[in-house]
Amino acid sequence: MPEIRVKPKQGENGTELELIEDEGVRAWAPDADLQIVGQPHPRLEGREKVTGRARYASDVRLPGQLYARVLRSPYPHARIVSVDIGKAEQAPGVRAVIHAGNVPRIPWYEEGVLFESTVRFVGDEIAAVAAESEEQAEDALRLIEVEYEPLPFVSTIEEALAPDAPWVHDDGNIAGEPKTYERGDPDAGLRDADVTIDAAYSTASALHNAFESHGCTTFWDGDSLTLWDSTQAIFVIREQVAEKLGLPEHRVRVVKHHMGGGFGAKQIAWKHDVIASLLSRQAGRPVQLMLDREAENLAAGNRNPTRQRVRLGARRDGTLTAIVADIHQASGAYRTGGEASNVSGTYQTLYNCPNVRTEQVAVYTNTGPAVAFRAPGHVEAAFALEQAMDELARTLEMDPVKLRRQNYSEVDQLEGKPFTLPEGLRLSYDRVADAFGWGAEKPPPSSESKRRGVGFAAHDWSGGTGHPPGYAWIELNADGTADVITGTQDIGTGTRTGLAQVAAEELGLPLDCIAFRLGDTATGPYSPVSSGSATQATIGPAVRAAAAEVKAQLLEVASSVLEVGADRLSVRAGRILVDGDEERSIAVSAVTEKIRPHTLQGRGARGPNPEDKTIRTFGAQCVELEVDIETGEIDRLRIAAAHDCGRIVNPTLVDSQVVGGITQGVGFALTEERTVDPRLGLVLNANLEEYHVPTVADAPAIEHARVGVPDSEANSTGAKGIGEPPLIPTAPAIANAVYDAIGIRFREGPLSRARVVAALAEQRAQGEGSRP
Amino acid sequence: MEPSRHLPVTLSVNGSQYPILIEPRRTLLDALRHDLGLTGAKKVCDMGDCGACTVIVDGKAMYACLLLAVDCDDREITTIEGLATGNELDPVQEAFIRADAFQCGFCTSGQIMSLRALLDANPEPDDDQILRAVTGNLCRCGAYPNILKAGRLAADLQAQAASNGQ
Ligand code: FES
Ligand code: FES
């Protein structure tokens, strides 16, 4: 029985207890001879996905199922004078209508409730209908009569901070306390610097646009509720929905087998989860509520826009003497609790610098609430910091990679602890520069109107580390195959496959002997949210621990079957091997059959992270591109990427994460920008027509230069996360390459065609003006 | 339900006939997903921007969200559910698995149907034709390079199967 300790810690609500659970295994050595971990393998759920059988939340079909739609505010800010649902209730096919007048005041967000009497963004929830079909639900929405008293509103950070700005909430437009951080003497650092950079950057709000919208199908059985939810966090949904509805957690079951993308926006219970549950209870029938594309883009999260003033000080040799960042971010109308957008972090940790100050102020605006979006905060910060570093390198006439090497940190400067893999970032620099051919002569542009440029950017990421708690169970079946069960979820990243490889490796079974089950709170043990690129590093060690426990039992039984001491036995490729006596090897099933119908079972818990070291993920990217100075078009992108994600459990999956992250980074850099009409407060591109995500024709040529050095101090598998990091450095590396090509610095993102054309025109006008 | 607002239509999908009674405004996508329970084609934008709903209608890849079901009477429709023969996958499906041409999988049936329609019309496409076949299919996970690889691989697998069959 693995050892358990209890440790008191200071939590938000006073002293909490932390359970320290022993994994009972030692980390695989960096050079361990592994058979399955480290091998490329297609996704285990591939067959389901290519045949259309994979069941997503929107594919659930239950007898008597109704379809729901939500009535949303057409105004960015308004008081609701009255809501009349009389006609809607009589409409054909309608089975339930809910609004503030007929449901309990369920607390929501900070001070609010489920259906507010003041709506604060276009898309804010007012009422909902469940009907026999989606079309009928939509018809009924049009029959709900709402009287609004429109109120003045603010759409941008600037408007929200203006002295006479209308207030989004009763206590003003500043959301929570400003977050400040300081070490050393940043003012002196700037004063004493040989060179300083002082520049203001801004990033736009990007929309997640996960292909499967948010939504769920809910069903009551007595007072037990089941939700098939499109979520990254089945246990979070269970906890939050239970709390909102006043149910014990064990009466709520959340199921998620497959999900069509989340990218951070699906880690909390949103209003639609509870709305669907209430409608379902009122109608006495299952209810499916999937957001349509517009609602998805209005009301289910976005990347917070930012304004960042960055000041850097450096000595002539490139050594940083100060980093100062003044940051504003727009939270939208509410703080969801899932925004987690720490824009300050990377300023504090990426580069070695004794004098750092950051101030981060969150601002309310009358726009949809922001929520975490793949590497939240770091993507926004990298756009500014990594361009500022490029500006510094150019001022110093220094190679930008050299400048970064000059300011290398092997320790976590926040905690004063060394990193578990201090060379992670350096290895990334080496591999990416090598793969890209950094410093090599640029080939000539492909036509006369084109200019070619190259750019570089680095990043760190506080995620990817994994953490307790997280559990796994394994049952070794009588036929020698194994069922691995966890309560985690596969959000499209390949979690099933990566974790099954860990189980197969430790058990000594072929991968096709593993059935991997996840995504159901009723059948698997607790797992945390799949966010922060943590799932493999959180659950992998728990799976390994469970497998080790089963393996120990198996060898024990095998030792009586073979009449050899268990210490001379091992398992490989489904066979029990006797040390020094190959002849006597037998199949695992020959042992398990002997004890049928008994089975061997193991339980694994994620143990604690090291106390004296900090785990972190790092990476760097190089970009080459062309800018057409006549059309403003940016194309022919070639990107090389190297990321320290520890041991690569499955290169197929990691390559796909890198390519996917970079592709979203290209969107963030060049085209993705939510546009809000300043006069009406309406989002003008809440769709996939005018909001431009990259298409196949926009996909850059990507080379992933794998780092793949196991981080054996991070956890027992040596693997860290890779989901978010590849997106972080792409946009600044592109912006730096654009500067290299045409000598224009874009401090406002994205580098849309319109911005590039305007800047080129200005450049031409200035050039002509300055001519004698 | 008000039957007066519904029209009879017979959808011919994956070789089977489905007589159904639907509202004239119901899209082919909704008819497939709700009336026939064929949920492989996905609804993402519902306005012809993304391609996740792609099915093959009379030999052509079409966005099912832009077709009215009542207009599909007597047209030959193939969906992702109709590609595999028993347990044997279509070469395009097989290629998608091998090339890791998806992550979340939500765009996948649309991508596969677009490439299936291409290979039906042109069994030996060049790379540019493969790219053009899927330009109407967005992938938010950014699996694009592997989708193109899968298109190439599918053409090869299909050619191999054809030559083995001879
Ligand atoms: S759902 Fe039909 S094209 Fe997007
Ligand atoms: S695989 Fe997720 S949208 Fe294409």
PDB file of C-alpha atoms and ligand atoms in Angstrom, chain B residues 29 42-53 63-66, ligand 1:
ATOM      1  CA  LEU B  29     -27.516  18.750 -42.592  1.00  0.00           C
ATOM      2  CA  LYS B  42     -20.901  18.197 -38.314  1.00  0.00           C
ATOM      3  CA  LYS B  43     -22.498  21.580 -37.845  1.00  0.00           C
ATOM      4  CA  VAL B  44     -19.928  24.285 -37.178  1.00  0.00           C
ATOM      5  CA  CYS B  45     -20.983  27.496 -38.909  1.00  0.00           C
ATOM      6  CA  ASP B  46     -24.298  26.532 -40.538  1.00  0.00           C
ATOM      7  CA  MET B  47     -23.654  29.094 -43.253  1.00  0.00           C
ATOM      8  CA  GLY B  48     -21.253  27.646 -45.770  1.00  0.00           C
ATOM      9  CA  ASP B  49     -17.974  28.879 -44.306  1.00  0.00           C
ATOM     10  CA  CYS B  50     -16.255  25.836 -42.861  1.00  0.00           C
ATOM     11  CA  GLY B  51     -16.960  22.587 -44.735  1.00  0.00           C
ATOM     12  CA  ALA B  52     -17.499  20.431 -41.633  1.00  0.00           C
ATOM     13  CA  CYS B  53     -20.892  19.399 -43.022  1.00  0.00           C
ATOM     14  CA  TYR B  63     -22.055  21.774 -47.927  1.00  0.00           C
ATOM     15  CA  ALA B  64     -25.095  20.053 -46.403  1.00  0.00           C
ATOM     16  CA  CYS B  65     -25.907  23.180 -44.386  1.00  0.00           C
ATOM     17  CA  LEU B  66     -26.545  25.098 -47.596  1.00  0.00           C
TER      18      LEU B  66
HETATM   19  S1  FES C   1     -21.511  23.825 -41.223  1.00  0.00           S
HETATM   20 FE1  FES C   1     -21.800  23.790 -43.335  1.00  0.00          FE
HETATM   21  S2  FES C   1     -20.135  24.895 -44.101  1.00  0.00           S
HETATM   22 FE2  FES C   1     -19.950  25.122 -41.955  1.00  0.00          FE
END
